[in-house]
PDB file of C-alpha atoms in Angstrom:
ATOM      1  CA  UNK R1032      80.895  98.877 122.348  1.00 82.00           C
ATOM      2  CA  UNK R1033      82.770  95.776 121.318  1.00 91.00           C
ATOM      3  CA  UNK R1034      85.997  94.277 122.548  1.00 95.00           C
ATOM      4  CA  UNK R1035      88.322  91.805 120.864  1.00 96.00           C
ATOM      5  CA  UNK R1036      90.516  89.724 123.180  1.00 97.00           C
ATOM      6  CA  UNK R1037      93.471  87.518 122.381  1.00 97.00           C
ATOM      7  CA  UNK R1038      94.677  85.260 125.261  1.00 97.00           C
ATOM      8  CA  UNK R1039      98.044  83.521 124.799  1.00 97.00           C
ATOM      9  CA  UNK R1040      97.499  83.160 121.052  1.00 97.00           C
ATOM     10  CA  UNK R1041      99.936  81.352 118.924  1.00 97.00           C
ATOM     11  CA  UNK R1042      99.947  80.305 115.335  1.00 96.00           C
ATOM     12  CA  UNK R1043     102.445  78.045 113.622  1.00 94.00           C
ATOM     13  CA  UNK R1044     102.884  76.589 110.140  1.00 91.00           C
ATOM     14  CA  UNK R1045     104.848  73.381 110.459  1.00 89.00           C
ATOM     15  CA  UNK R1046     108.044  74.308 112.180  1.00 89.00           C
ATOM     16  CA  UNK R1047     107.597  78.002 111.500  1.00 90.00           C
ATOM     17  CA  UNK R1048     106.067  80.041 114.361  1.00 92.00           C
ATOM     18  CA  UNK R1049     104.203  83.170 112.974  1.00 93.00           C
ATOM     19  CA  UNK R1050     102.668  84.338 116.218  1.00 95.00           C
ATOM     20  CA  UNK R1051     103.920  83.269 119.690  1.00 95.00           C
ATOM     21  CA  UNK R1052     101.942  83.637 122.917  1.00 95.00           C
ATOM     22  CA  UNK R1053     100.221  87.025 122.240  1.00 96.00           C
ATOM     23  CA  UNK R1054      97.773  88.434 124.697  1.00 96.00           C
ATOM     24  CA  UNK R1055      96.085  91.800 123.987  1.00 95.00           C
ATOM     25  CA  UNK R1056      92.718  93.537 124.244  1.00 96.00           C
ATOM     26  CA  UNK R1057      91.411  95.763 121.480  1.00 96.00           C
ATOM     27  CA  UNK R1058      88.691  98.077 122.598  1.00 95.00           C
ATOM     28  CA  UNK R1059      86.686 101.050 121.097  1.00 95.00           C
ATOM     29  CA  UNK R1060      88.604 103.666 119.193  1.00 95.00           C
ATOM     30  CA  UNK R1061      91.540 103.424 116.894  1.00 95.00           C
ATOM     31  CA  UNK R1062      94.286 100.927 117.631  1.00 95.00           C
ATOM     32  CA  UNK R1063      97.408 100.885 115.486  1.00 93.00           C
ATOM     33  CA  UNK R1064      99.239  97.529 114.980  1.00 92.00           C
ATOM     34  CA  UNK R1065     102.875  97.973 114.301  1.00 86.00           C
ATOM     35  CA  UNK R1066     105.760  95.616 113.419  1.00 82.00           C
ATOM     36  CA  UNK R1067     108.362  94.992 110.846  1.00 79.00           C
ATOM     37  CA  UNK R1068     107.578  92.965 107.739  1.00 78.00           C
ATOM     38  CA  UNK R1069     107.064  89.353 108.696  1.00 82.00           C
ATOM     39  CA  UNK R1070     106.325  90.161 112.351  1.00 85.00           C
ATOM     40  CA  UNK R1071     102.979  88.405 112.338  1.00 90.00           C
ATOM     41  CA  UNK R1072     100.652  91.354 111.931  1.00 92.00           C
ATOM     42  CA  UNK R1073      98.557  89.934 109.087  1.00 92.00           C
ATOM     43  CA  UNK R1074      98.365  86.479 110.784  1.00 94.00           C
ATOM     44  CA  UNK R1075      96.978  88.164 113.996  1.00 95.00           C
ATOM     45  CA  UNK R1076      94.337  90.191 111.869  1.00 95.00           C
ATOM     46  CA  UNK R1077      93.317  87.026 110.041  1.00 94.00           C
ATOM     47  CA  UNK R1078      92.769  85.144 113.328  1.00 96.00           C
ATOM     48  CA  UNK R1079      90.671  88.144 114.690  1.00 96.00           C
ATOM     49  CA  UNK R1080      88.689  88.098 111.517  1.00 94.00           C
ATOM     50  CA  UNK R1081      87.915  84.343 111.637  1.00 93.00           C
ATOM     51  CA  UNK R1082      89.917  83.413 108.592  1.00 91.00           C
ATOM     52  CA  UNK R1083      92.607  81.463 110.574  1.00 94.00           C
ATOM     53  CA  UNK R1084      92.238  79.326 113.699  1.00 96.00           C
ATOM     54  CA  UNK R1085      94.859  79.837 116.425  1.00 96.00           C
ATOM     55  CA  UNK R1086      97.119  76.862 116.973  1.00 96.00           C
ATOM     56  CA  UNK R1087      96.738  77.535 120.678  1.00 96.00           C
ATOM     57  CA  UNK R1088      95.012  80.164 122.791  1.00 97.00           C
ATOM     58  CA  UNK R1089      91.735  81.899 122.218  1.00 97.00           C
ATOM     59  CA  UNK R1090      90.465  84.881 120.130  1.00 97.00           C
ATOM     60  CA  UNK R1091      87.087  86.263 121.209  1.00 97.00           C
ATOM     61  CA  UNK R1092      84.679  89.146 120.410  1.00 97.00           C
ATOM     62  CA  UNK R1093      82.743  90.234 123.501  1.00 95.00           C
ATOM     63  CA  UNK R1094      83.442  86.809 125.071  1.00 94.00           C
ATOM     64  CA  UNK R1095      82.378  84.750 122.078  1.00 96.00           C
ATOM     65  CA  UNK R1096      84.921  82.730 120.129  1.00 96.00           C
ATOM     66  CA  UNK R1097      85.515  83.997 116.650  1.00 96.00           C
ATOM     67  CA  UNK R1098      86.646  80.850 114.719  1.00 95.00           C
ATOM     68  CA  UNK R1099      83.752  79.121 112.930  1.00 93.00           C
ATOM     69  CA  UNK R1100      81.105  81.481 114.506  1.00 94.00           C
ATOM     70  CA  UNK R1101      78.947  82.979 111.773  1.00 90.00           C
ATOM     71  CA  UNK R1102      77.066  85.126 114.256  1.00 90.00           C
ATOM     72  CA  UNK R1103      80.353  86.914 115.294  1.00 92.00           C
ATOM     73  CA  UNK R1104      81.437  87.241 111.651  1.00 90.00           C
ATOM     74  CA  UNK R1105      78.354  89.456 111.007  1.00 91.00           C
ATOM     75  CA  UNK R1106      79.800  91.936 113.415  1.00 95.00           C
ATOM     76  CA  UNK R1107      83.298  92.121 111.883  1.00 96.00           C
ATOM     77  CA  UNK R1108      84.516  94.004 108.846  1.00 95.00           C
ATOM     78  CA  UNK R1109      87.872  93.017 107.227  1.00 94.00           C
ATOM     79  CA  UNK R1110      90.024  94.715 104.693  1.00 92.00           C
ATOM     80  CA  UNK R1111      92.860  92.307 103.838  1.00 89.00           C
ATOM     81  CA  UNK R1112      96.163  93.512 102.555  1.00 85.00           C
ATOM     82  CA  UNK R1113      95.946  91.337  99.442  1.00 79.00           C
ATOM     83  CA  UNK R1114      93.525  91.988  96.588  1.00 69.00           C
ATOM     84  CA  UNK R1115      90.122  90.594  97.334  1.00 66.00           C
ATOM     85  CA  UNK R1116      87.893  91.476  94.497  1.00 70.00           C
ATOM     86  CA  UNK R1117      87.056  90.120  91.007  1.00 83.00           C
ATOM     87  CA  UNK R1118      88.476  92.330  88.234  1.00 89.00           C
ATOM     88  CA  UNK R1119      85.714  91.533  85.736  1.00 92.00           C
ATOM     89  CA  UNK R1120      82.752  92.896  87.807  1.00 95.00           C
ATOM     90  CA  UNK R1121      82.000  96.469  88.685  1.00 97.00           C
ATOM     91  CA  UNK R1122      82.543  97.979  92.050  1.00 96.00           C
ATOM     92  CA  UNK R1123      78.730  98.191  92.648  1.00 97.00           C
ATOM     93  CA  UNK R1124      78.268  94.540  91.738  1.00 97.00           C
ATOM     94  CA  UNK R1125      81.042  93.502  94.107  1.00 96.00           C
ATOM     95  CA  UNK R1126      79.493  95.466  97.050  1.00 97.00           C
ATOM     96  CA  UNK R1127      75.945  94.281  96.280  1.00 97.00           C
ATOM     97  CA  UNK R1128      77.256  90.716  96.257  1.00 96.00           C
ATOM     98  CA  UNK R1129      78.795  91.300  99.748  1.00 95.00           C
ATOM     99  CA  UNK R1130      75.458  92.671 101.032  1.00 97.00           C
ATOM    100  CA  UNK R1131      73.610  89.619  99.685  1.00 96.00           C
ATOM    101  CA  UNK R1132      76.125  87.288 101.330  1.00 94.00           C
ATOM    102  CA  UNK R1133      75.308  89.099 104.619  1.00 94.00           C
ATOM    103  CA  UNK R1134      71.546  88.645 103.894  1.00 94.00           C
ATOM    104  CA  UNK R1135      70.817  92.263 104.295  1.00 96.00           C
ATOM    105  CA  UNK R1136      67.120  93.111 103.691  1.00 95.00           C
ATOM    106  CA  UNK R1137      67.964  95.883 100.950  1.00 97.00           C
ATOM    107  CA  UNK R1138      71.345  94.884  99.353  1.00 96.00           C
ATOM    108  CA  UNK R1139      71.181  97.685  96.776  1.00 96.00           C
ATOM    109  CA  UNK R1140      70.622 100.427  99.383  1.00 97.00           C
ATOM    110  CA  UNK R1141      73.294  99.035 101.667  1.00 97.00           C
ATOM    111  CA  UNK R1142      75.758  98.944  98.703  1.00 97.00           C
ATOM    112  CA  UNK R1143      75.048 102.525  97.795  1.00 97.00           C
ATOM    113  CA  UNK R1144      75.505 103.675 101.335  1.00 97.00           C
ATOM    114  CA  UNK R1145      78.878 101.858 101.767  1.00 97.00           C
ATOM    115  CA  UNK R1146      80.134 103.084  98.354  1.00 97.00           C
ATOM    116  CA  UNK R1147      79.099 106.577  99.277  1.00 97.00           C
ATOM    117  CA  UNK R1148      81.043 106.321 102.571  1.00 96.00           C
ATOM    118  CA  UNK R1149      84.344 105.708 100.734  1.00 95.00           C
ATOM    119  CA  UNK R1150      83.502 108.294  98.039  1.00 94.00           C
ATOM    120  CA  UNK R1151      83.505 105.892  95.144  1.00 96.00           C
ATOM    121  CA  UNK R1152      80.173 106.665  93.627  1.00 96.00           C
ATOM    122  CA  UNK R1153      81.738 108.201  90.491  1.00 96.00           C
ATOM    123  CA  UNK R1154      83.424 104.794  89.673  1.00 96.00           C
ATOM    124  CA  UNK R1155      80.786 102.353  91.055  1.00 96.00           C
ATOM    125  CA  UNK R1156      79.818 101.172  87.455  1.00 96.00           C
ATOM    126  CA  UNK R1157      83.322 100.688  86.263  1.00 96.00           C
ATOM    127  CA  UNK R1158      85.073  97.245  86.189  1.00 96.00           C
ATOM    128  CA  UNK R1159      87.323  96.754  89.236  1.00 95.00           C
ATOM    129  CA  UNK R1160      90.082  95.689  86.902  1.00 94.00           C
ATOM    130  CA  UNK R1161      90.278  99.272  85.575  1.00 94.00           C
ATOM    131  CA  UNK R1162      90.639 100.736  89.155  1.00 94.00           C
ATOM    132  CA  UNK R1163      93.908 102.177  90.463  1.00 91.00           C
ATOM    133  CA  UNK R1164      95.466 100.602  93.513  1.00 89.00           C
ATOM    134  CA  UNK R1165      94.006 103.329  95.721  1.00 89.00           C
ATOM    135  CA  UNK R1166      90.497 102.820  94.223  1.00 92.00           C
ATOM    136  CA  UNK R1167      90.723  99.091  94.843  1.00 93.00           C
ATOM    137  CA  UNK R1168      91.630  99.776  98.448  1.00 92.00           C
ATOM    138  CA  UNK R1169      88.484 102.061  98.838  1.00 93.00           C
ATOM    139  CA  UNK R1170      86.149  99.503  97.312  1.00 95.00           C
ATOM    140  CA  UNK R1171      87.654  96.778  99.605  1.00 94.00           C
ATOM    141  CA  UNK R1172      86.742  99.305 102.483  1.00 95.00           C
ATOM    142  CA  UNK R1173      83.215  99.515 101.167  1.00 96.00           C
ATOM    143  CA  UNK R1174      82.872  95.688 101.284  1.00 95.00           C
ATOM    144  CA  UNK R1175      83.943  95.763 104.932  1.00 96.00           C
ATOM    145  CA  UNK R1176      81.413  98.458 105.775  1.00 97.00           C
ATOM    146  CA  UNK R1177      78.366  97.255 103.791  1.00 97.00           C
ATOM    147  CA  UNK R1178      76.843  95.420 106.833  1.00 96.00           C
ATOM    148  CA  UNK R1179      77.743  98.277 109.186  1.00 96.00           C
ATOM    149  CA  UNK R1180      79.829  96.289 111.575  1.00 97.00           C
ATOM    150  CA  UNK R1181      80.937  97.575 114.980  1.00 97.00           C
ATOM    151  CA  UNK R1182      84.460  96.172 114.622  1.00 97.00           C
ATOM    152  CA  UNK R1183      86.842  96.849 111.716  1.00 97.00           C
ATOM    153  CA  UNK R1184      90.101  95.107 111.011  1.00 97.00           C
ATOM    154  CA  UNK R1185      92.204  96.977 108.396  1.00 96.00           C
ATOM    155  CA  UNK R1186      95.426  95.424 107.142  1.00 93.00           C
ATOM    156  CA  UNK R1187      97.547  98.102 105.423  1.00 89.00           C
ATOM    157  CA  UNK R1188      94.367 100.016 104.302  1.00 91.00           C
ATOM    158  CA  UNK R1189      96.330 103.010 102.920  1.00 88.00           C
ATOM    159  CA  UNK R1190      98.467 100.971 100.454  1.00 84.00           C
ATOM    160  CA  UNK R1191      98.462 102.679  96.987  1.00 82.00           C
ATOM    161  CA  UNK R1192      96.447 105.719  98.032  1.00 85.00           C
ATOM    162  CA  UNK R1193      97.327 109.149  96.965  1.00 85.00           C
ATOM    163  CA  UNK R1194      97.516 111.903  99.604  1.00 82.00           C
ATOM    164  CA  UNK R1195      93.957 113.105  99.035  1.00 87.00           C
ATOM    165  CA  UNK R1196      92.509 109.477  99.307  1.00 88.00           C
ATOM    166  CA  UNK R1197      94.619 108.974 102.461  1.00 88.00           C
ATOM    167  CA  UNK R1198      93.159 112.018 104.123  1.00 89.00           C
ATOM    168  CA  UNK R1199      89.592 111.001 103.113  1.00 92.00           C
ATOM    169  CA  UNK R1200      90.039 107.555 104.641  1.00 92.00           C
ATOM    170  CA  UNK R1201      91.655 108.920 107.786  1.00 93.00           C
ATOM    171  CA  UNK R1202      88.608 111.265 108.238  1.00 94.00           C
ATOM    172  CA  UNK R1203      86.325 108.350 107.723  1.00 95.00           C
ATOM    173  CA  UNK R1204      88.160 106.133 110.327  1.00 95.00           C
ATOM    174  CA  UNK R1205      88.042 109.052 112.864  1.00 95.00           C
ATOM    175  CA  UNK R1206      84.335 109.544 112.385  1.00 95.00           C
ATOM    176  CA  UNK R1207      83.607 105.720 112.851  1.00 95.00           C
ATOM    177  CA  UNK R1208      85.806 105.746 115.973  1.00 95.00           C
ATOM    178  CA  UNK R1209      83.893 108.629 117.380  1.00 95.00           C
ATOM    179  CA  UNK R1210      80.763 106.599 116.818  1.00 94.00           C
ATOM    180  CA  UNK R1211      82.154 104.050 119.281  1.00 95.00           C
ATOM    181  CA  UNK R1212      83.405 101.349 116.834  1.00 96.00           C
ATOM    182  CA  UNK R1213      86.392  99.221 117.571  1.00 97.00           C
ATOM    183  CA  UNK R1214      88.996  99.722 114.779  1.00 97.00           C
ATOM    184  CA  UNK R1215      92.401  98.035 114.433  1.00 97.00           C
ATOM    185  CA  UNK R1216      94.621  98.847 111.511  1.00 94.00           C
ATOM    186  CA  UNK R1217      98.112  97.962 110.596  1.00 91.00           C
ATOM    187  CA  UNK R1218     100.443 100.205 108.669  1.00 81.00           C
ATOM    188  CA  UNK R1219     104.151 100.373 107.648  1.00 71.00           C
ATOM    189  CA  UNK R1220     103.864 104.213 107.456  1.00 72.00           C
ATOM    190  CA  UNK R1221     104.504 105.328 110.973  1.00 72.00           C
ATOM    191  CA  UNK R1222     103.108 108.851 110.468  1.00 74.00           C
ATOM    192  CA  UNK R1223      99.734 107.389 109.611  1.00 79.00           C
ATOM    193  CA  UNK R1224      99.600 105.452 112.812  1.00 81.00           C
ATOM    194  CA  UNK R1225     100.862 108.383 114.841  1.00 80.00           C
ATOM    195  CA  UNK R1226      98.155 110.636 113.336  1.00 84.00           C
ATOM    196  CA  UNK R1227      95.263 108.162 113.822  1.00 89.00           C
ATOM    197  CA  UNK R1228      95.837 105.758 116.703  1.00 89.00           C
ATOM    198  CA  UNK R1229      95.152 106.578 120.280  1.00 83.00           C
ATOM    199  CA  UNK R1230      96.676 103.334 121.228  1.00 91.00           C
ATOM    200  CA  UNK R1231      99.378 101.110 119.721  1.00 89.00           C
ATOM    201  CA  UNK R1232     100.205  97.377 119.842  1.00 91.00           C
ATOM    202  CA  UNK R1233     103.696  96.420 118.712  1.00 88.00           C
ATOM    203  CA  UNK R1234     104.574  93.007 117.354  1.00 89.00           C
ATOM    204  CA  UNK R1235     108.144  91.929 116.779  1.00 86.00           C
ATOM    205  CA  UNK R1236     109.152  88.508 115.604  1.00 86.00           C
ATOM    206  CA  UNK R1237     105.706  87.144 116.378  1.00 91.00           C
ATOM    207  CA  UNK R1238     105.787  88.341 120.013  1.00 91.00           C
ATOM    208  CA  UNK R1239     103.943  91.107 121.690  1.00 92.00           C
ATOM    209  CA  UNK R1240     106.653  93.807 122.261  1.00 87.00           C
ATOM    210  CA  UNK R1241     104.684  96.768 123.661  1.00 85.00           C
ATOM    211  CA  UNK R1242     101.182  98.183 124.327  1.00 89.00           C
ATOM    212  CA  UNK R1243      99.733 101.692 125.098  1.00 87.00           C
ATOM    213  CA  UNK R1244     100.287 105.245 124.035  1.00 85.00           C
ATOM    214  CA  UNK R1245     103.509 105.642 122.164  1.00 74.00           C
ATOM    215  CA  UNK R1246     104.477 108.743 124.152  1.00 72.00           C
ATOM    216  CA  UNK R1247     103.990 106.928 127.418  1.00 74.00           C
ATOM    217  CA  UNK R1248     105.977 103.952 126.076  1.00 72.00           C
ATOM    218  CA  UNK R1249     108.856 106.297 125.097  1.00 66.00           C
ATOM    219  CA  UNK R1250     108.984 107.818 128.620  1.00 67.00           C
ATOM    220  CA  UNK R1251     109.363 104.426 130.074  1.00 65.00           C
ATOM    221  CA  UNK R1252     112.531 103.752 128.005  1.00 64.00           C
ATOM    222  CA  UNK R1253     114.860 104.855 130.778  1.00 60.00           C
ATOM    223  CA  UNK R1254     117.870 102.857 129.559  1.00 61.00           C
ATOM    224  CA  UNK R1255     118.613 105.159 126.610  1.00 66.00           C
ATOM    225  CA  UNK R1256     118.874 108.976 126.303  1.00 70.00           C
ATOM    226  CA  UNK R1257     115.942 111.257 125.780  1.00 79.00           C
ATOM    227  CA  UNK R1258     116.237 114.291 123.495  1.00 84.00           C
ATOM    228  CA  UNK R1259     114.627 117.639 124.374  1.00 87.00           C
ATOM    229  CA  UNK R1260     114.340 120.916 122.482  1.00 90.00           C
ATOM    230  CA  UNK R1261     114.604 123.799 124.957  1.00 92.00           C
ATOM    231  CA  UNK R1262     114.064 127.456 124.037  1.00 92.00           C
ATOM    232  CA  UNK R1263     114.774 130.291 126.543  1.00 92.00           C
ATOM    233  CA  UNK R1264     115.494 133.924 126.897  1.00 93.00           C
ATOM    234  CA  UNK R1265     119.280 133.158 126.865  1.00 93.00           C
ATOM    235  CA  UNK R1266     120.112 129.804 125.399  1.00 93.00           C
ATOM    236  CA  UNK R1267     123.886 130.170 125.886  1.00 92.00           C
ATOM    237  CA  UNK R1268     123.578 131.017 129.572  1.00 92.00           C
ATOM    238  CA  UNK R1269     121.189 128.171 130.080  1.00 92.00           C
ATOM    239  CA  UNK R1270     123.411 125.747 128.269  1.00 91.00           C
ATOM    240  CA  UNK R1271     126.322 126.614 130.461  1.00 91.00           C
ATOM    241  CA  UNK R1272     124.129 126.140 133.549  1.00 89.00           C
ATOM    242  CA  UNK R1273     122.854 122.760 132.424  1.00 89.00           C
ATOM    243  CA  UNK R1274     126.435 121.551 131.712  1.00 88.00           C
ATOM    244  CA  UNK R1275     127.631 122.791 135.056  1.00 87.00           C
ATOM    245  CA  UNK R1276     124.747 121.156 136.887  1.00 82.00           C
ATOM    246  CA  UNK R1277     125.433 117.711 135.196  1.00 81.00           C
ATOM    247  CA  UNK R1278     121.769 116.969 134.626  1.00 74.00           C
ATOM    248  CA  UNK R1279     122.203 116.140 131.008  1.00 86.00           C
ATOM    249  CA  UNK R1280     124.631 113.987 128.969  1.00 86.00           C
ATOM    250  CA  UNK R1281     125.100 116.629 126.349  1.00 90.00           C
ATOM    251  CA  UNK R1282     123.848 119.978 125.220  1.00 92.00           C
ATOM    252  CA  UNK R1283     123.990 121.436 121.670  1.00 92.00           C
ATOM    253  CA  UNK R1284     123.121 124.934 120.601  1.00 92.00           C
ATOM    254  CA  UNK R1285     121.045 125.010 117.388  1.00 91.00           C
ATOM    255  CA  UNK R1286     119.179 127.652 115.428  1.00 89.00           C
ATOM    256  CA  UNK R1287     116.011 126.304 116.924  1.00 88.00           C
ATOM    257  CA  UNK R1288     117.212 126.375 120.501  1.00 91.00           C
ATOM    258  CA  UNK R1289     119.088 123.931 122.756  1.00 92.00           C
ATOM    259  CA  UNK R1290     119.104 120.235 121.946  1.00 92.00           C
ATOM    260  CA  UNK R1291     119.530 118.516 125.269  1.00 91.00           C
ATOM    261  CA  UNK R1292     120.350 114.806 125.710  1.00 89.00           C
ATOM    262  CA  UNK R1293     119.189 113.624 129.160  1.00 85.00           C
ATOM    263  CA  UNK R1294     119.734 110.157 130.499  1.00 76.00           C
ATOM    264  CA  UNK R1295     117.027 110.274 133.059  1.00 74.00           C
ATOM    265  CA  UNK R1296     113.638 111.681 131.799  1.00 73.00           C
ATOM    266  CA  UNK R1297     112.063 112.291 135.239  1.00 74.00           C
ATOM    267  CA  UNK R1298     115.134 113.661 136.850  1.00 78.00           C
ATOM    268  CA  UNK R1299     115.770 116.164 134.047  1.00 83.00           C
ATOM    269  CA  UNK R1300     112.268 117.385 133.863  1.00 80.00           C
ATOM    270  CA  UNK R1301     112.306 118.043 137.579  1.00 84.00           C
ATOM    271  CA  UNK R1302     115.842 119.702 137.613  1.00 86.00           C
ATOM    272  CA  UNK R1303     115.541 121.934 134.487  1.00 90.00           C
ATOM    273  CA  UNK R1304     113.196 124.597 136.019  1.00 90.00           C
ATOM    274  CA  UNK R1305     115.409 124.825 139.059  1.00 90.00           C
ATOM    275  CA  UNK R1306     118.562 125.253 136.944  1.00 90.00           C
ATOM    276  CA  UNK R1307     116.842 127.886 134.845  1.00 90.00           C
ATOM    277  CA  UNK R1308     115.745 129.743 137.941  1.00 91.00           C
ATOM    278  CA  UNK R1309     119.224 129.706 139.457  1.00 91.00           C
ATOM    279  CA  UNK R1310     120.746 130.945 136.219  1.00 90.00           C
ATOM    280  CA  UNK R1311     117.998 133.645 136.045  1.00 93.00           C
ATOM    281  CA  UNK R1312     116.897 132.495 132.582  1.00 92.00           C
ATOM    282  CA  UNK R1313     113.296 132.431 131.602  1.00 93.00           C
ATOM    283  CA  UNK R1314     112.108 129.171 129.829  1.00 92.00           C
ATOM    284  CA  UNK R1315     109.936 129.600 126.753  1.00 92.00           C
ATOM    285  CA  UNK R1316     109.609 125.982 125.508  1.00 88.00           C
ATOM    286  CA  UNK R1317     110.535 122.527 126.566  1.00 86.00           C
ATOM    287  CA  UNK R1318     109.434 119.796 124.245  1.00 81.00           C
ATOM    288  CA  UNK R1319     110.551 116.186 123.534  1.00 77.00           C
ATOM    289  CA  UNK R1320     112.519 115.989 120.268  1.00 76.00           C
ATOM    290  CA  UNK R1321     112.387 112.121 119.931  1.00 72.00           C
ATOM    291  CA  UNK R1322     108.822 111.122 120.970  1.00 68.00           C
ATOM    292  CA  UNK R1323     107.771 110.266 117.415  1.00 66.00           C
ATOM    293  CA  UNK R1324     106.313 106.869 116.784  1.00 62.00           C
ATOM    294  CA  UNK R1325     109.389 106.084 114.699  1.00 62.00           C
ATOM    295  CA  UNK R1326     111.594 106.610 117.735  1.00 68.00           C
ATOM    296  CA  UNK R1327     109.394 104.115 119.791  1.00 68.00           C
ATOM    297  CA  UNK R1328     109.297 101.650 116.905  1.00 65.00           C
ATOM    298  CA  UNK R1329     113.020 101.680 116.126  1.00 67.00           C
ATOM    299  CA  UNK R1330     113.824 101.199 119.866  1.00 69.00           C
ATOM    300  CA  UNK R1331     111.462  98.295 120.237  1.00 66.00           C
ATOM    301  CA  UNK R1332     112.596  96.472 117.063  1.00 64.00           C
ATOM    302  CA  UNK R1333     116.203  96.902 118.183  1.00 66.00           C
ATOM    303  CA  UNK R1334     115.525  95.349 121.576  1.00 61.00           C
TER     304      UNK R1334
END
């Protein structure tokens, strides 16, 4: 079980600050790295992968510094956002070269294994220049897996993939996480992070904006309304009771049930069963209507 740790990490280019005082810990499982374009996600990943030195602060893997530490590099696999392969060689040749750079005892066998993991066997002998964007992404993934590292850093790994390729890679990432690997991936498609990540780290304008389970973060946002979908045996009667009680800002009757806007998450969830009981209305369903990752992300970016 490996752990990446960033402590008060900053990175600047001249007068431009790309990352500012970020502290976070990435442990086993899948962690999603979120942030708008230019937030500093790629800069963070490159510092974690040993491609960039922090201007200040420390980046370590299991207590060992990553920058200029070849022993640590052997335990990391990186999929950069930019293209990172030569178009004139085949996929198999590229992965074999990566295996040789890692000084693996059987480069050919390691390359075949990695190519098989990303389901690129059928195109291994074709020139990378003839690959689609999605195929290039998968061969880059194979290059990160060839030395079987315990830590994977994936920068926008799903770019250019069709739906089938996305599902295959998601399944692979889940399997690797179940094996105990530490996986960090960034994505601009919020649904991908929501489906994969058990934990999120949010970067906004180079700063660490939030950390944790996105549903828990959403519940902590007490300074804005929370939306709930409520279904009951008598939605009209329940709506009248909620309005009369004053426990919600607004109530709207929809074809799916009541859409209730509450200003206080904890108070509303405590009062609703009591209001329903007093109105003699049976509750069938109470579910948050705005707990998506997009809701969390939009809120944090606007802060």
